[in-house]
PDB file of C-alpha atoms in Angstrom:
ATOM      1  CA  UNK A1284      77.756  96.997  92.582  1.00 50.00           C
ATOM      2  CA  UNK A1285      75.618  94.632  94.143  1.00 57.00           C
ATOM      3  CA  UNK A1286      75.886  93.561  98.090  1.00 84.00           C
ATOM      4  CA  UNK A1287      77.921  90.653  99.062  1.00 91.00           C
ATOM      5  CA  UNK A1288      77.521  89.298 102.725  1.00 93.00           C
ATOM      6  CA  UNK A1289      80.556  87.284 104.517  1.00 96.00           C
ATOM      7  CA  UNK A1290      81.385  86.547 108.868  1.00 97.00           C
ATOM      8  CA  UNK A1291      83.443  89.254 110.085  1.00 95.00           C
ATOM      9  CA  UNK A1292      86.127  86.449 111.311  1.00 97.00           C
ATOM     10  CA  UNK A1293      87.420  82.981 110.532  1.00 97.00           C
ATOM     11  CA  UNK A1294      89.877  80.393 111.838  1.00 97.00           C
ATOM     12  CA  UNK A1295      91.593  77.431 110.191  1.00 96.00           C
ATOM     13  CA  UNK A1296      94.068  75.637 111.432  1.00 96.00           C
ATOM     14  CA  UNK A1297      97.481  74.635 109.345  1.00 96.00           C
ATOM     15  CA  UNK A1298      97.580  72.656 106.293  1.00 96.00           C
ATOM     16  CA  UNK A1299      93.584  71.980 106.552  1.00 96.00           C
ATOM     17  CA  UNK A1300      91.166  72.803 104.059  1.00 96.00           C
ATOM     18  CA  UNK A1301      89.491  76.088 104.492  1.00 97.00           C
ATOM     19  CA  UNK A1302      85.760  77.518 102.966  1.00 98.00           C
ATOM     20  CA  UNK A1303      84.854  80.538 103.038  1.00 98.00           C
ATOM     21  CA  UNK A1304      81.502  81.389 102.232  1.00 97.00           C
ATOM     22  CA  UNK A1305      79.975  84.844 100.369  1.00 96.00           C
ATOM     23  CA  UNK A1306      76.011  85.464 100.073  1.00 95.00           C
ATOM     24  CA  UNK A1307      74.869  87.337  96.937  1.00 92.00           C
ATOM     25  CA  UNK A1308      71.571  86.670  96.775  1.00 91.00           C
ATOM     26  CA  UNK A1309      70.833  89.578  94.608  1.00 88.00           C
ATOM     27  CA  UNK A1310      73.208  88.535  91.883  1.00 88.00           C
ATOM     28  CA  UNK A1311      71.771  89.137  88.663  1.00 84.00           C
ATOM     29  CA  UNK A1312      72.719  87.034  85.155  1.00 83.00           C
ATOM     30  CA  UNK A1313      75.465  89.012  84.209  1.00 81.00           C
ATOM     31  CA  UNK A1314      77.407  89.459  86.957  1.00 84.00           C
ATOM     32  CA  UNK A1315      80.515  88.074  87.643  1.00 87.00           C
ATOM     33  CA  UNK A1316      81.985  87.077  91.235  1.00 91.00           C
ATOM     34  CA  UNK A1317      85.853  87.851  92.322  1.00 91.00           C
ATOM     35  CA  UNK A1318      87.507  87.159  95.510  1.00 95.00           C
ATOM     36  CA  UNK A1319      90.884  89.413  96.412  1.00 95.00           C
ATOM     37  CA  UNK A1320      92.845  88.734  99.845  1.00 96.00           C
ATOM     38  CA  UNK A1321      94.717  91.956 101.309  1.00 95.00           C
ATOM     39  CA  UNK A1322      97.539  90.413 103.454  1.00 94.00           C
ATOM     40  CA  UNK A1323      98.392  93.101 106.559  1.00 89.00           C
ATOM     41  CA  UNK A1324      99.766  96.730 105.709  1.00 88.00           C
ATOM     42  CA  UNK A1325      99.666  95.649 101.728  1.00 91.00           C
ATOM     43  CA  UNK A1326      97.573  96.041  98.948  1.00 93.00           C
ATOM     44  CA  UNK A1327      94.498  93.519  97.674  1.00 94.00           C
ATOM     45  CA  UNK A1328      95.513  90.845  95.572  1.00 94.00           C
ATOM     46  CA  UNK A1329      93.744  88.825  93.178  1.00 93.00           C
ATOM     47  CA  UNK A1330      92.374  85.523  93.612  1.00 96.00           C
ATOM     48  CA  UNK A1331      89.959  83.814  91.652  1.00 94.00           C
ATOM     49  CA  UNK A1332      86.900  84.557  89.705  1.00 91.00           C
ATOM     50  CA  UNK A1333      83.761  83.153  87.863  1.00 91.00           C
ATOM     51  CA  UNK A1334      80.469  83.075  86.876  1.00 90.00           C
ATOM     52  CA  UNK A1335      78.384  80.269  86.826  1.00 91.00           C
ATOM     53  CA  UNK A1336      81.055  76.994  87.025  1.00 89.00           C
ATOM     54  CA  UNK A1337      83.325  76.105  89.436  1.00 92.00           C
ATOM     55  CA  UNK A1338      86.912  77.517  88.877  1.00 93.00           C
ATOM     56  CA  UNK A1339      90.344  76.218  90.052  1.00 94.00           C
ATOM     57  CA  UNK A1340      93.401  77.812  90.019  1.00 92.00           C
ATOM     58  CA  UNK A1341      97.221  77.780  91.953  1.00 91.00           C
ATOM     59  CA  UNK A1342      95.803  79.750  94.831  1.00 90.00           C
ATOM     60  CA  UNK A1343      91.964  78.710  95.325  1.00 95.00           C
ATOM     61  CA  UNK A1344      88.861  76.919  94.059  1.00 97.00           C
ATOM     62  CA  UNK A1345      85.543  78.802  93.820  1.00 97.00           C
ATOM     63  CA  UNK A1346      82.517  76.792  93.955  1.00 97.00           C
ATOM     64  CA  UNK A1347      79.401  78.344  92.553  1.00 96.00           C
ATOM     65  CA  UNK A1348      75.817  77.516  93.972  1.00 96.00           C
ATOM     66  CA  UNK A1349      73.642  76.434  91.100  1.00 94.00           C
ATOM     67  CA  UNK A1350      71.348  79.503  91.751  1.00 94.00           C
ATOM     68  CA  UNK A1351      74.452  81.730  91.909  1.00 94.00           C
ATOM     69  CA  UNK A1352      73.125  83.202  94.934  1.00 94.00           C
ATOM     70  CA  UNK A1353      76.350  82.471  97.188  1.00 95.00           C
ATOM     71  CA  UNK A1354      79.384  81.158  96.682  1.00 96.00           C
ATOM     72  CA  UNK A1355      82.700  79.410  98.291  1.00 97.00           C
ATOM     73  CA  UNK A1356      86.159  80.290  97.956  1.00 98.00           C
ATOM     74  CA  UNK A1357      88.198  76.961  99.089  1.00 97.00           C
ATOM     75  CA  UNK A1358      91.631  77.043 100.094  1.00 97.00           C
ATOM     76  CA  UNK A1359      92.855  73.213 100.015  1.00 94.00           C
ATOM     77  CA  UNK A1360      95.948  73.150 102.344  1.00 95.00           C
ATOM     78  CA  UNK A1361      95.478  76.878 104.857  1.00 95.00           C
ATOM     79  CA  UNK A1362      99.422  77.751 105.852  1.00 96.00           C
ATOM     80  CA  UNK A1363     100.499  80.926 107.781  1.00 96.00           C
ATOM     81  CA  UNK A1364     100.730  83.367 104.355  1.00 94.00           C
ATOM     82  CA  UNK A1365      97.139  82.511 103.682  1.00 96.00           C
ATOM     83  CA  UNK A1366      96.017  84.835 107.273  1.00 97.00           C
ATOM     84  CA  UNK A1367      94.514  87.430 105.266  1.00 97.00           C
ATOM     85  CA  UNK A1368      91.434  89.847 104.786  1.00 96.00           C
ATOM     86  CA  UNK A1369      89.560  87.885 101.622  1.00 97.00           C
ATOM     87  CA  UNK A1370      87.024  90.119 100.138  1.00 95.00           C
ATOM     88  CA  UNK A1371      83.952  88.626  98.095  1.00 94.00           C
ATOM     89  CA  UNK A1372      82.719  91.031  95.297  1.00 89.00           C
ATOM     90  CA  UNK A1373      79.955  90.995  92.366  1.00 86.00           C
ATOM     91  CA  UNK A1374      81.552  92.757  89.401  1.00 78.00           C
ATOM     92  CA  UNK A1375      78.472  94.307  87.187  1.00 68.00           C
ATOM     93  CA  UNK A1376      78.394  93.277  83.782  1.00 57.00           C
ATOM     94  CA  UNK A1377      77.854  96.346  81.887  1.00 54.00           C
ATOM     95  CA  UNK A1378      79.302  99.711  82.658  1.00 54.00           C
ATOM     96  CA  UNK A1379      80.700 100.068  86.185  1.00 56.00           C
ATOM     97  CA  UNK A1380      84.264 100.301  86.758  1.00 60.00           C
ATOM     98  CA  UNK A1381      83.292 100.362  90.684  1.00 64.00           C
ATOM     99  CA  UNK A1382      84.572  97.896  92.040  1.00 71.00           C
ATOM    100  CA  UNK A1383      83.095  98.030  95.575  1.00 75.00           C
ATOM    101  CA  UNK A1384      85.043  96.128  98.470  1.00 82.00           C
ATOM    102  CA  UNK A1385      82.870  95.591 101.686  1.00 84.00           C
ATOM    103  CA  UNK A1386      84.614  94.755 105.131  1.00 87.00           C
ATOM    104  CA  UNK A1387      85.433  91.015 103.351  1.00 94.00           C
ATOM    105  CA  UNK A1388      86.359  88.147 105.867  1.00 97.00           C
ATOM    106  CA  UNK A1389      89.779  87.999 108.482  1.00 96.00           C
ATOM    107  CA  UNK A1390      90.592  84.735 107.935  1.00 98.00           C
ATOM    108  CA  UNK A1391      93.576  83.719 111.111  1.00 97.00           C
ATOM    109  CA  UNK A1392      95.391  80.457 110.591  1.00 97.00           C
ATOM    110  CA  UNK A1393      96.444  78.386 113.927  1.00 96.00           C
ATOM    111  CA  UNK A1394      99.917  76.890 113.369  1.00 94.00           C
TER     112      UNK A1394
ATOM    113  CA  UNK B 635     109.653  93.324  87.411  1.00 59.00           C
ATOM    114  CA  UNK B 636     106.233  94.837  86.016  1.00 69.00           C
ATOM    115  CA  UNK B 637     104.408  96.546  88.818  1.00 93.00           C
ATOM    116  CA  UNK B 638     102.847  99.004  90.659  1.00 96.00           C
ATOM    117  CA  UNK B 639     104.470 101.198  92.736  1.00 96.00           C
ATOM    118  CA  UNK B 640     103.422 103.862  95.170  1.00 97.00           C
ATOM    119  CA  UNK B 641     105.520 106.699  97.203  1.00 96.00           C
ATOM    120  CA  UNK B 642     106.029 107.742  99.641  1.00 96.00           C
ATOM    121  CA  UNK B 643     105.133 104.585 101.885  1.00 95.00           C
ATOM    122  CA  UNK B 644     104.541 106.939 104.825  1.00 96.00           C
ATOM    123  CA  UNK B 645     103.885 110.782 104.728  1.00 95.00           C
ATOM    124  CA  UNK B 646     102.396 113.113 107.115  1.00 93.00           C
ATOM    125  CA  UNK B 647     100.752 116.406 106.409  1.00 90.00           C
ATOM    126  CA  UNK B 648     100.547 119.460 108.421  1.00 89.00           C
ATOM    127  CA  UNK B 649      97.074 121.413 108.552  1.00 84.00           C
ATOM    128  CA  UNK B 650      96.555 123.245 105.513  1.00 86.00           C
ATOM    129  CA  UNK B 651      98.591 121.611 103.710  1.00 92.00           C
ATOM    130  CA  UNK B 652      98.373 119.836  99.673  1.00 95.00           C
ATOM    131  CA  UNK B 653     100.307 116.507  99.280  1.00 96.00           C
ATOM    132  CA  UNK B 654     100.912 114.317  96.479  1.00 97.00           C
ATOM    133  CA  UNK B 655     101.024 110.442  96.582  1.00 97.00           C
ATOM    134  CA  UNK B 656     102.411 109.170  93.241  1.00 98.00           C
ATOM    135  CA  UNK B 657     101.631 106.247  91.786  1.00 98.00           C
ATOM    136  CA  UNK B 658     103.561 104.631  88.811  1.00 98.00           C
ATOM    137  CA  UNK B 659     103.170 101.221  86.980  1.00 97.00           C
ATOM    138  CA  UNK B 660     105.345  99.614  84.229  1.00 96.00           C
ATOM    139  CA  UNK B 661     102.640  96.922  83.120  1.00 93.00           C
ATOM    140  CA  UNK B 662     101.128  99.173  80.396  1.00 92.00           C
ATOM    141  CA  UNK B 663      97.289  98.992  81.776  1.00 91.00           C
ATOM    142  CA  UNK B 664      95.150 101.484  80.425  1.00 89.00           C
ATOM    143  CA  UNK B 665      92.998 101.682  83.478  1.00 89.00           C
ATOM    144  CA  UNK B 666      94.409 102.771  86.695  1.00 93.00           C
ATOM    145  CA  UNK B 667      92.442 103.160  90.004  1.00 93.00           C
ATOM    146  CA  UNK B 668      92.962 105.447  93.588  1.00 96.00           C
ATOM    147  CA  UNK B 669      91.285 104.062  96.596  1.00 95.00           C
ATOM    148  CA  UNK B 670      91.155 104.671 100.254  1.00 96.00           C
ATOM    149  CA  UNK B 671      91.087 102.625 103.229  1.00 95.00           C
ATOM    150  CA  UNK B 672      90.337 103.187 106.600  1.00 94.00           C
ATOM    151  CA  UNK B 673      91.437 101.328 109.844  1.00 89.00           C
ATOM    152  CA  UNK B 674      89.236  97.668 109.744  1.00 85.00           C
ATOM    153  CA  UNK B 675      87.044  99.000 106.763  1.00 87.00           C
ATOM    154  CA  UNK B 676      87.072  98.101 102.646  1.00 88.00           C
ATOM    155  CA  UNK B 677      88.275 100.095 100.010  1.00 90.00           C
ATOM    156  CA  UNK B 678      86.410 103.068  98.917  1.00 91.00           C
ATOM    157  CA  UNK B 679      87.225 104.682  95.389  1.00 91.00           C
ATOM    158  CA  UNK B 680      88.171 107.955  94.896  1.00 95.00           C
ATOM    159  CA  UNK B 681      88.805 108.682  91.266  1.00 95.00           C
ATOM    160  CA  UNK B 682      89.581 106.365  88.240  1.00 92.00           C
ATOM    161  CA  UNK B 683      90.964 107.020  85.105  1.00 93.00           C
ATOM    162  CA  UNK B 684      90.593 104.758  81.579  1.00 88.00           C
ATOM    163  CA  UNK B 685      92.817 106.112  79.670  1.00 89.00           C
ATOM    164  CA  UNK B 686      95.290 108.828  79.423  1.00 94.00           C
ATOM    165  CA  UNK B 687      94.096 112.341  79.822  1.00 95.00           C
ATOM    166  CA  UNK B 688      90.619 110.969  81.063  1.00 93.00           C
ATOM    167  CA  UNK B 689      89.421 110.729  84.748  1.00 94.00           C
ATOM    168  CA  UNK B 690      86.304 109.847  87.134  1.00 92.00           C
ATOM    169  CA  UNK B 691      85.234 110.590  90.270  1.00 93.00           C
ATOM    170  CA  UNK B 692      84.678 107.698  92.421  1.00 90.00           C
ATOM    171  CA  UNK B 693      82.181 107.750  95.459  1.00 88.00           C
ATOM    172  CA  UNK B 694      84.035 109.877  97.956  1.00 94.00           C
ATOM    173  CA  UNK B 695      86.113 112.058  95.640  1.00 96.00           C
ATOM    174  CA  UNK B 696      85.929 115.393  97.676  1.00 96.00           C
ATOM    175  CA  UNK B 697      88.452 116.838  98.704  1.00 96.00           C
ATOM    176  CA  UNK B 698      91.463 115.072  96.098  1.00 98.00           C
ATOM    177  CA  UNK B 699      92.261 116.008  92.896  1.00 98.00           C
ATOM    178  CA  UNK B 700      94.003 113.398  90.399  1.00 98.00           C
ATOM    179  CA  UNK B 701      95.635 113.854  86.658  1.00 98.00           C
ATOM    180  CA  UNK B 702      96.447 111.243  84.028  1.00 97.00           C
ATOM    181  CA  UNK B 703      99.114 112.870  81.552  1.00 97.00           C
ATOM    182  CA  UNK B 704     100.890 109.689  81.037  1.00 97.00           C
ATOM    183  CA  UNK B 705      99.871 105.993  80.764  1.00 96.00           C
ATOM    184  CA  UNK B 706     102.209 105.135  83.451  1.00 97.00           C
ATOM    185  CA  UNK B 707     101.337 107.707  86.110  1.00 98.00           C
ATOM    186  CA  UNK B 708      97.915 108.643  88.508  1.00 98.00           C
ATOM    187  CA  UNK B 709      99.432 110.905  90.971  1.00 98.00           C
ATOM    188  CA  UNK B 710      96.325 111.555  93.788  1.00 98.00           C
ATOM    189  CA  UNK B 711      96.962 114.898  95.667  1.00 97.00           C
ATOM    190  CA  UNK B 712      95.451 115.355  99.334  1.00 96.00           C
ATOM    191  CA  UNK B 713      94.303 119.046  99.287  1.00 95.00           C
ATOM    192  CA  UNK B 714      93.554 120.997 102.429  1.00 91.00           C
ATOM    193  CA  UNK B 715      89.697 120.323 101.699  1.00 90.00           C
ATOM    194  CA  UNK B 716      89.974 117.125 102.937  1.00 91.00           C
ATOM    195  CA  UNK B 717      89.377 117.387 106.445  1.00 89.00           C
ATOM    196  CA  UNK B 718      89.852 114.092 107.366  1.00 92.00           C
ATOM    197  CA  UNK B 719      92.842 112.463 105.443  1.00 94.00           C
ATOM    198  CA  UNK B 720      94.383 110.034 107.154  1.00 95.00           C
ATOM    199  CA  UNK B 721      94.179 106.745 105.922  1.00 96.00           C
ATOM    200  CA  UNK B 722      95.867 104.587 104.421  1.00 96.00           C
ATOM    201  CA  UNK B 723      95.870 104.753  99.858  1.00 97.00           C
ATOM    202  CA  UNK B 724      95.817 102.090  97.791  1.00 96.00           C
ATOM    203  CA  UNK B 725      96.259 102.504  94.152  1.00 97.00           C
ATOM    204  CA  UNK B 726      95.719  99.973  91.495  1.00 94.00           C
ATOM    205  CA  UNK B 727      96.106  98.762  87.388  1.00 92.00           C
ATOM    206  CA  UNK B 728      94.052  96.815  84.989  1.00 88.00           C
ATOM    207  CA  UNK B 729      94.148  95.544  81.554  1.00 81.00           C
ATOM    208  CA  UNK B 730      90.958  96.224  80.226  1.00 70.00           C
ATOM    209  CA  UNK B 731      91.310  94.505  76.660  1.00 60.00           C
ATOM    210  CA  UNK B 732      91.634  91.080  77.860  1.00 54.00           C
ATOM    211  CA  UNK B 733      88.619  89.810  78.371  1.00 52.00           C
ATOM    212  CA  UNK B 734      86.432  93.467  79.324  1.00 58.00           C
ATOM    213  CA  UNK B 735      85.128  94.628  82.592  1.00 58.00           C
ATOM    214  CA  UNK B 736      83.602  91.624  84.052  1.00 60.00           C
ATOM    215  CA  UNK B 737      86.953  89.456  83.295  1.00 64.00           C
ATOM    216  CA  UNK B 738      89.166  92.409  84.713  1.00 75.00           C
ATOM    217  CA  UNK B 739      91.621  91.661  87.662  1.00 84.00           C
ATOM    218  CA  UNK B 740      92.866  94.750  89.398  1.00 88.00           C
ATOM    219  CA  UNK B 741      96.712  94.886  90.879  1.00 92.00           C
ATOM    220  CA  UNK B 742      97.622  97.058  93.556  1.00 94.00           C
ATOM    221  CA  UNK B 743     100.720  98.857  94.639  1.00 96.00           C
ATOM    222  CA  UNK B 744     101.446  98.436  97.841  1.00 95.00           C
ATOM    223  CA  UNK B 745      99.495 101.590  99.152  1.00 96.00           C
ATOM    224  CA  UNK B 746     100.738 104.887 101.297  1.00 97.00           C
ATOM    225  CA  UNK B 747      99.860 105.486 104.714  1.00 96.00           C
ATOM    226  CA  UNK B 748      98.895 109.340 105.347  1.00 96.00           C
ATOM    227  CA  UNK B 749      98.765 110.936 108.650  1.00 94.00           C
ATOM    228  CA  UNK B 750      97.986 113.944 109.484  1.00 89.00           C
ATOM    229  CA  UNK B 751     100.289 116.076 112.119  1.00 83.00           C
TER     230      UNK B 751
END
């Protein structure tokens, strides 16, 4: 899978808007771009994903450069069950069932 | 509730020793996924399987062994060739027919935490 780049560490304080940035600057055409959170001691869960428009769902917004070389996952309203690892990852288009997860980004909310 | 779920939550092996972490999921995915994760690291893969009866190594799949003889079950066992086990395993489901590889959301169970005595 292709490398993704995010900060070790972020902080957000309560109920405000959150972005948190991934760099993929060797993204090719076909491949698509997922976010997962891990929450402490539990497993990865899913977030969003896209590939070249901006996607909104219950949980998140991911906004898409127009070169597709980074991209922002945007939480609107941060609260305490949104402190969580969130991992940025480029899933190939043909072939790989890899799905590589790098250190992603610690996100801590301030109450 | 459809789900993944993974056993024992904790388990500790003595030197020498094979163990067996089970995983089980009622959400009838064909693909189904064994990763491990160490202490402030990602997830690295060890094997994957597609479909029943069918398995791949991942990137660090020495030292574990894995079968597939139903849809619903990837046990992973631990064997004494893996020198440094403890971590903690995280295994996961996909659907792979809706939508194909690049639309593919993984779930996970909520992963095993082996230690070694």
């Amino acid at each position: 899978d292709a490398k993704t780049t995010q900060p070790n560490s972020m902080e957000s304080n309560e109920e405000e808007p959150v972005h948190l940035p991934c760099n993929h600057s060797t993204i090719s055409g076909t491949d698509y771009i997922h976010w997962y959170r891990q929450l402490p001691s539990q497993g990865p869960e899913y977030v969003i994903h896209g590939l070249t428009s901006n996607v909104n769902n219950r949980m998140a917004s991911l906004a898409i450069a127009e070169d597709r070389k980074s991209s922002t996952l945007i939480l609107h309203r941060a609260t305490l069950r949104d402190a969580a690892v969130y991992y940025c990852i480029l899933r190939v288009g043909a072939g790989s069932y890899q799905l590589t997860f790098g250190k992603g980004t610690k996100l801590s909310v301030i109450p | 509730d459809g789900g993944i779920t993974q056993s024992p939550k904790y388990l500790f092996r003595k030197e020498g020793q094979n163990v067996t972490l089970s995983c089980e999921q009622n959400l009838n995915h064909d693909a189904m996924y064994w990763y491990r994760q160490d202490p402030g690291q990602g997830l690295r893969l060890i094997y994957y399987s597609q479909i029943v009866n069918d398995f791949q190594k991942g990137d660090i799949a020495e030292g574990y062994s894995v079968s597939r003889e139903k849809k619903e079950s990837f046990p992973l066992t631990v064997t004494s060739a893996q020198k440094n086990p403890t971590a903690f395993y995280l295994c996961a489901s996909s659907n792979l027919r809706t939508g194909g590889i690049t639309n593919e959301k993984l779930f996970f169970g909520s992963g095993t935490q082996l230690s070694v005595l």
